Amino acid sequence: MNTQLPLSQWQAQRKKKLLFAVSMLLLLVVATAFFVYARQNLRLCEINKALIKNTHQEALWMEEEAKGTAVLGEKAQQLMQSAASQGLSPDDWAERRINLRQAQVTRQEANELLLSVARTKGRLFSVEEFDISVSRDDEGLFNISNRPNTPLLLTLRGTAVFRTGK
């Protein structure tokens, strides 16, 4: 009994096996390409997810800030209404900047200037810088020397707000 296949049948089987091997190899290449593509898409999706999460967090912060701004706006409106009802309308007040740097003034002029910026019902002064000193070493602020008109050095910078109406 001859167990060998004829040559044409053997070639046909060999061809089928070769075709099967090539098909499997091609299927493996396609599966690998699909796997690589899927992993890249997964990475892109993870990056997009992180970006969306950050954007969402920023949107939440912006929403909180907007709510806070709205509350501040409402409180400012209430304060403006309260001030207007008490006669503190911005139209009834004026503002002036005062800026004296190392100005030489007499003690009397210094007293008058300091009294003019003192807080009263119709006047406010917001001090940014204040300095008063003597111009000579042998003098003192609280001790008047033998020379009655020795000048003081005065630095005064700030904003004076005063009533113009009522």
PDB file of C-alpha atoms in Angstrom:
ATOM      1  CA  MET A   1       0.000   0.000   0.000  1.00  0.00           C
ATOM      2  CA  ASN A   2       1.406   3.276  -1.092  1.00  0.00           C
ATOM      3  CA  THR A   3       0.799   6.037   1.463  1.00  0.00           C
ATOM      4  CA  GLN A   4       2.407   8.726  -0.557  1.00  0.00           C
ATOM      5  CA  LEU A   5       0.175  11.162  -2.318  1.00  0.00           C
ATOM      6  CA  PRO A   6       0.551  11.843  -5.964  1.00  0.00           C
ATOM      7  CA  LEU A   7       2.579  14.920  -6.808  1.00  0.00           C
ATOM      8  CA  SER A   8      -0.316  17.121  -7.884  1.00  0.00           C
ATOM      9  CA  GLN A   9      -2.273  16.355  -4.727  1.00  0.00           C
ATOM     10  CA  TRP A  10       0.800  17.012  -2.623  1.00  0.00           C
ATOM     11  CA  GLN A  11       1.318  20.385  -4.351  1.00  0.00           C
ATOM     12  CA  ALA A  12      -2.349  21.263  -3.823  1.00  0.00           C
ATOM     13  CA  GLN A  13      -2.084  20.511  -0.087  1.00  0.00           C
ATOM     14  CA  ARG A  14       1.148  22.440   0.123  1.00  0.00           C
ATOM     15  CA  LYS A  15      -0.527  25.353  -1.642  1.00  0.00           C
ATOM     16  CA  LYS A  16      -3.469  25.219   0.820  1.00  0.00           C
ATOM     17  CA  LYS A  17      -1.110  25.183   3.797  1.00  0.00           C
ATOM     18  CA  LEU A  18       0.887  28.060   2.373  1.00  0.00           C
ATOM     19  CA  LEU A  19      -2.310  30.004   1.671  1.00  0.00           C
ATOM     20  CA  PHE A  20      -3.518  29.278   5.219  1.00  0.00           C
ATOM     21  CA  ALA A  21      -0.162  30.455   6.682  1.00  0.00           C
ATOM     22  CA  VAL A  22      -0.200  33.629   4.579  1.00  0.00           C
ATOM     23  CA  SER A  23      -3.835  34.274   5.583  1.00  0.00           C
ATOM     24  CA  MET A  24      -2.987  33.827   9.265  1.00  0.00           C
ATOM     25  CA  LEU A  25       0.043  36.093   8.908  1.00  0.00           C
ATOM     26  CA  LEU A  26      -2.076  38.727   7.178  1.00  0.00           C
ATOM     27  CA  LEU A  27      -4.738  38.382   9.874  1.00  0.00           C
ATOM     28  CA  LEU A  28      -2.017  38.798  12.540  1.00  0.00           C
ATOM     29  CA  VAL A  29      -0.711  41.973  10.825  1.00  0.00           C
ATOM     30  CA  VAL A  30      -4.245  43.402  10.609  1.00  0.00           C
ATOM     31  CA  ALA A  31      -4.948  42.546  14.264  1.00  0.00           C
ATOM     32  CA  THR A  32      -1.629  44.123  15.338  1.00  0.00           C
ATOM     33  CA  ALA A  33      -2.361  47.284  13.335  1.00  0.00           C
ATOM     34  CA  PHE A  34      -5.836  47.458  14.857  1.00  0.00           C
ATOM     35  CA  PHE A  35      -4.363  46.968  18.344  1.00  0.00           C
ATOM     36  CA  VAL A  36      -1.793  49.774  17.810  1.00  0.00           C
ATOM     37  CA  TYR A  37      -4.525  52.052  16.431  1.00  0.00           C
ATOM     38  CA  ALA A  38      -6.780  51.257  19.397  1.00  0.00           C
ATOM     39  CA  ARG A  39      -3.996  52.006  21.909  1.00  0.00           C
ATOM     40  CA  GLN A  40      -3.272  55.344  20.238  1.00  0.00           C
ATOM     41  CA  ASN A  41      -6.957  56.195  20.325  1.00  0.00           C
ATOM     42  CA  LEU A  42      -7.070  55.181  23.991  1.00  0.00           C
ATOM     43  CA  ARG A  43      -4.169  57.537  24.777  1.00  0.00           C
ATOM     44  CA  LEU A  44      -5.871  60.362  22.879  1.00  0.00           C
ATOM     45  CA  CYS A  45      -9.112  59.682  24.729  1.00  0.00           C
ATOM     46  CA  GLU A  46      -7.298  59.770  28.080  1.00  0.00           C
ATOM     47  CA  ILE A  47      -5.658  63.090  27.149  1.00  0.00           C
ATOM     48  CA  ASN A  48      -9.016  64.503  26.047  1.00  0.00           C
ATOM     49  CA  LYS A  49     -10.588  63.258  29.269  1.00  0.00           C
ATOM     50  CA  ALA A  50      -7.924  65.058  31.314  1.00  0.00           C
ATOM     51  CA  LEU A  51      -8.398  68.251  29.280  1.00  0.00           C
ATOM     52  CA  ILE A  52     -12.162  68.070  29.690  1.00  0.00           C
ATOM     53  CA  LYS A  53     -11.773  67.475  33.426  1.00  0.00           C
ATOM     54  CA  ASN A  54      -9.483  70.529  33.737  1.00  0.00           C
ATOM     55  CA  THR A  55     -11.871  72.620  31.656  1.00  0.00           C
ATOM     56  CA  HIS A  56     -14.759  71.497  33.832  1.00  0.00           C
ATOM     57  CA  GLN A  57     -12.837  72.449  36.991  1.00  0.00           C
ATOM     58  CA  GLU A  58     -12.012  75.865  35.525  1.00  0.00           C
ATOM     59  CA  ALA A  59     -15.671  76.339  34.616  1.00  0.00           C
ATOM     60  CA  LEU A  60     -16.660  75.509  38.203  1.00  0.00           C
ATOM     61  CA  TRP A  61     -14.151  78.054  39.535  1.00  0.00           C
ATOM     62  CA  MET A  62     -15.394  80.668  37.084  1.00  0.00           C
ATOM     63  CA  GLU A  63     -18.971  79.945  38.142  1.00  0.00           C
ATOM     64  CA  GLU A  64     -18.041  80.420  41.813  1.00  0.00           C
ATOM     65  CA  GLU A  65     -16.233  83.653  40.959  1.00  0.00           C
ATOM     66  CA  ALA A  66     -19.238  84.888  38.989  1.00  0.00           C
ATOM     67  CA  LYS A  67     -21.556  84.069  41.900  1.00  0.00           C
ATOM     68  CA  GLY A  68     -19.236  85.940  44.269  1.00  0.00           C
ATOM     69  CA  THR A  69     -19.131  88.919  41.918  1.00  0.00           C
ATOM     70  CA  ALA A  70     -22.918  88.909  41.699  1.00  0.00           C
ATOM     71  CA  VAL A  71     -23.216  88.869  45.491  1.00  0.00           C
ATOM     72  CA  LEU A  72     -20.701  91.731  45.749  1.00  0.00           C
ATOM     73  CA  GLY A  73     -22.656  93.666  43.130  1.00  0.00           C
ATOM     74  CA  GLU A  74     -25.890  93.206  45.075  1.00  0.00           C
ATOM     75  CA  LYS A  75     -24.209  94.301  48.318  1.00  0.00           C
ATOM     76  CA  ALA A  76     -22.671  97.326  46.585  1.00  0.00           C
ATOM     77  CA  GLN A  77     -26.094  98.267  45.219  1.00  0.00           C
ATOM     78  CA  GLN A  78     -27.616  97.976  48.689  1.00  0.00           C
ATOM     79  CA  LEU A  79     -24.777 100.056  50.139  1.00  0.00           C
ATOM     80  CA  MET A  80     -25.267 102.732  47.465  1.00  0.00           C
ATOM     81  CA  GLN A  81     -29.007 102.857  48.218  1.00  0.00           C
ATOM     82  CA  SER A  82     -28.327 103.072  51.950  1.00  0.00           C
ATOM     83  CA  ALA A  83     -25.739 105.832  51.436  1.00  0.00           C
ATOM     84  CA  ALA A  84     -28.103 107.786  49.181  1.00  0.00           C
ATOM     85  CA  SER A  85     -30.911 107.522  51.744  1.00  0.00           C
ATOM     86  CA  GLN A  86     -28.561 108.986  54.386  1.00  0.00           C
ATOM     87  CA  GLY A  87     -27.470 111.879  52.173  1.00  0.00           C
ATOM     88  CA  LEU A  88     -24.116 110.386  51.203  1.00  0.00           C
ATOM     89  CA  SER A  89     -24.626 110.532  47.457  1.00  0.00           C
ATOM     90  CA  PRO A  90     -21.403 110.676  45.406  1.00  0.00           C
ATOM     91  CA  ASP A  91     -22.774 113.799  43.725  1.00  0.00           C
ATOM     92  CA  ASP A  92     -22.596 115.622  47.076  1.00  0.00           C
ATOM     93  CA  TRP A  93     -18.867 115.018  47.568  1.00  0.00           C
ATOM     94  CA  ALA A  94     -15.658 116.140  45.855  1.00  0.00           C
ATOM     95  CA  GLU A  95     -12.144 114.785  45.996  1.00  0.00           C
ATOM     96  CA  ARG A  96      -8.779 116.534  45.982  1.00  0.00           C
ATOM     97  CA  ARG A  97      -5.268 115.101  46.083  1.00  0.00           C
ATOM     98  CA  ILE A  98      -2.777 116.711  48.457  1.00  0.00           C
ATOM     99  CA  ASN A  99       0.920 116.159  47.867  1.00  0.00           C
ATOM    100  CA  LEU A 100       3.479 118.109  49.897  1.00  0.00           C
ATOM    101  CA  ARG A 101       7.053 116.829  49.944  1.00  0.00           C
ATOM    102  CA  GLN A 102       9.478 118.211  52.500  1.00  0.00           C
ATOM    103  CA  ALA A 103       7.717 121.582  52.389  1.00  0.00           C
ATOM    104  CA  GLN A 104       9.067 124.197  54.781  1.00  0.00           C
ATOM    105  CA  VAL A 105       6.195 125.621  56.821  1.00  0.00           C
ATOM    106  CA  THR A 106       5.967 127.599  60.027  1.00  0.00           C
ATOM    107  CA  ARG A 107       4.507 125.982  63.118  1.00  0.00           C
ATOM    108  CA  GLN A 108       1.349 128.054  62.711  1.00  0.00           C
ATOM    109  CA  GLU A 109       0.956 126.990  59.050  1.00  0.00           C
ATOM    110  CA  ALA A 110       1.543 123.345  60.021  1.00  0.00           C
ATOM    111  CA  ASN A 111      -1.167 123.578  62.719  1.00  0.00           C
ATOM    112  CA  GLU A 112      -3.627 125.145  60.268  1.00  0.00           C
ATOM    113  CA  LEU A 113      -2.879 122.530  57.604  1.00  0.00           C
ATOM    114  CA  LEU A 114      -3.258 119.638  60.037  1.00  0.00           C
ATOM    115  CA  LEU A 115      -6.537 121.097  61.331  1.00  0.00           C
ATOM    116  CA  SER A 116      -7.785 121.441  57.732  1.00  0.00           C
ATOM    117  CA  VAL A 117      -7.294 117.721  57.070  1.00  0.00           C
ATOM    118  CA  ALA A 118      -8.799 116.581  60.369  1.00  0.00           C
ATOM    119  CA  ARG A 119     -11.886 114.411  60.025  1.00  0.00           C
ATOM    120  CA  THR A 120     -15.199 116.171  60.497  1.00  0.00           C
ATOM    121  CA  LYS A 121     -18.793 115.439  59.492  1.00  0.00           C
ATOM    122  CA  GLY A 122     -18.285 117.128  56.143  1.00  0.00           C
ATOM    123  CA  ARG A 123     -14.661 116.232  55.475  1.00  0.00           C
ATOM    124  CA  LEU A 124     -12.525 113.083  55.312  1.00  0.00           C
ATOM    125  CA  PHE A 125      -8.826 112.695  54.636  1.00  0.00           C
ATOM    126  CA  SER A 126      -7.133 109.465  53.616  1.00  0.00           C
ATOM    127  CA  VAL A 127      -3.436 109.692  54.478  1.00  0.00           C
ATOM    128  CA  GLU A 128      -0.948 107.829  52.300  1.00  0.00           C
ATOM    129  CA  GLU A 129       2.202 109.447  53.672  1.00  0.00           C
ATOM    130  CA  PHE A 130       2.807 111.785  56.615  1.00  0.00           C
ATOM    131  CA  ASP A 131       6.036 113.067  58.134  1.00  0.00           C
ATOM    132  CA  ILE A 132       6.777 116.161  60.163  1.00  0.00           C
ATOM    133  CA  SER A 133      10.241 117.045  61.414  1.00  0.00           C
ATOM    134  CA  VAL A 134      12.402 119.927  62.504  1.00  0.00           C
ATOM    135  CA  SER A 135      14.911 121.479  60.166  1.00  0.00           C
ATOM    136  CA  ARG A 136      17.696 121.984  62.726  1.00  0.00           C
ATOM    137  CA  ASP A 137      19.386 119.572  65.129  1.00  0.00           C
ATOM    138  CA  ASP A 138      19.041 121.862  68.155  1.00  0.00           C
ATOM    139  CA  GLU A 139      15.216 122.040  67.857  1.00  0.00           C
ATOM    140  CA  GLY A 140      12.412 119.680  68.786  1.00  0.00           C
ATOM    141  CA  LEU A 141       8.840 119.228  67.609  1.00  0.00           C
ATOM    142  CA  PHE A 142       7.437 119.882  71.069  1.00  0.00           C
ATOM    143  CA  ASN A 143      10.045 122.363  72.255  1.00  0.00           C
ATOM    144  CA  ILE A 144       9.910 125.799  70.716  1.00  0.00           C
ATOM    145  CA  SER A 145      13.360 127.284  70.279  1.00  0.00           C
ATOM    146  CA  ASN A 146      14.464 130.862  70.885  1.00  0.00           C
ATOM    147  CA  ARG A 147      13.871 131.624  67.217  1.00  0.00           C
ATOM    148  CA  PRO A 148      10.083 131.842  66.849  1.00  0.00           C
ATOM    149  CA  ASN A 149       9.781 131.397  63.073  1.00  0.00           C
ATOM    150  CA  THR A 150      12.030 128.396  62.413  1.00  0.00           C
ATOM    151  CA  PRO A 151      10.365 126.274  59.768  1.00  0.00           C
ATOM    152  CA  LEU A 152       9.270 122.652  60.072  1.00  0.00           C
ATOM    153  CA  LEU A 153       9.632 120.123  57.277  1.00  0.00           C
ATOM    154  CA  LEU A 154       6.251 118.634  56.348  1.00  0.00           C
ATOM    155  CA  THR A 155       5.466 115.751  54.038  1.00  0.00           C
ATOM    156  CA  LEU A 156       1.763 115.078  53.540  1.00  0.00           C
ATOM    157  CA  ARG A 157       0.273 113.000  50.763  1.00  0.00           C
ATOM    158  CA  GLY A 158      -3.274 111.736  50.531  1.00  0.00           C
ATOM    159  CA  THR A 159      -6.805 112.338  49.332  1.00  0.00           C
ATOM    160  CA  ALA A 160      -9.198 114.877  50.815  1.00  0.00           C
ATOM    161  CA  VAL A 161     -12.909 114.189  50.372  1.00  0.00           C
ATOM    162  CA  PHE A 162     -15.319 116.970  51.287  1.00  0.00           C
ATOM    163  CA  ARG A 163     -19.007 117.796  50.980  1.00  0.00           C
ATOM    164  CA  THR A 164     -20.073 120.032  48.119  1.00  0.00           C
ATOM    165  CA  GLY A 165     -23.840 119.739  48.608  1.00  0.00           C
ATOM    166  CA  LYS A 166     -26.260 119.700  51.588  1.00  0.00           C
TER     167      LYS A 166
END
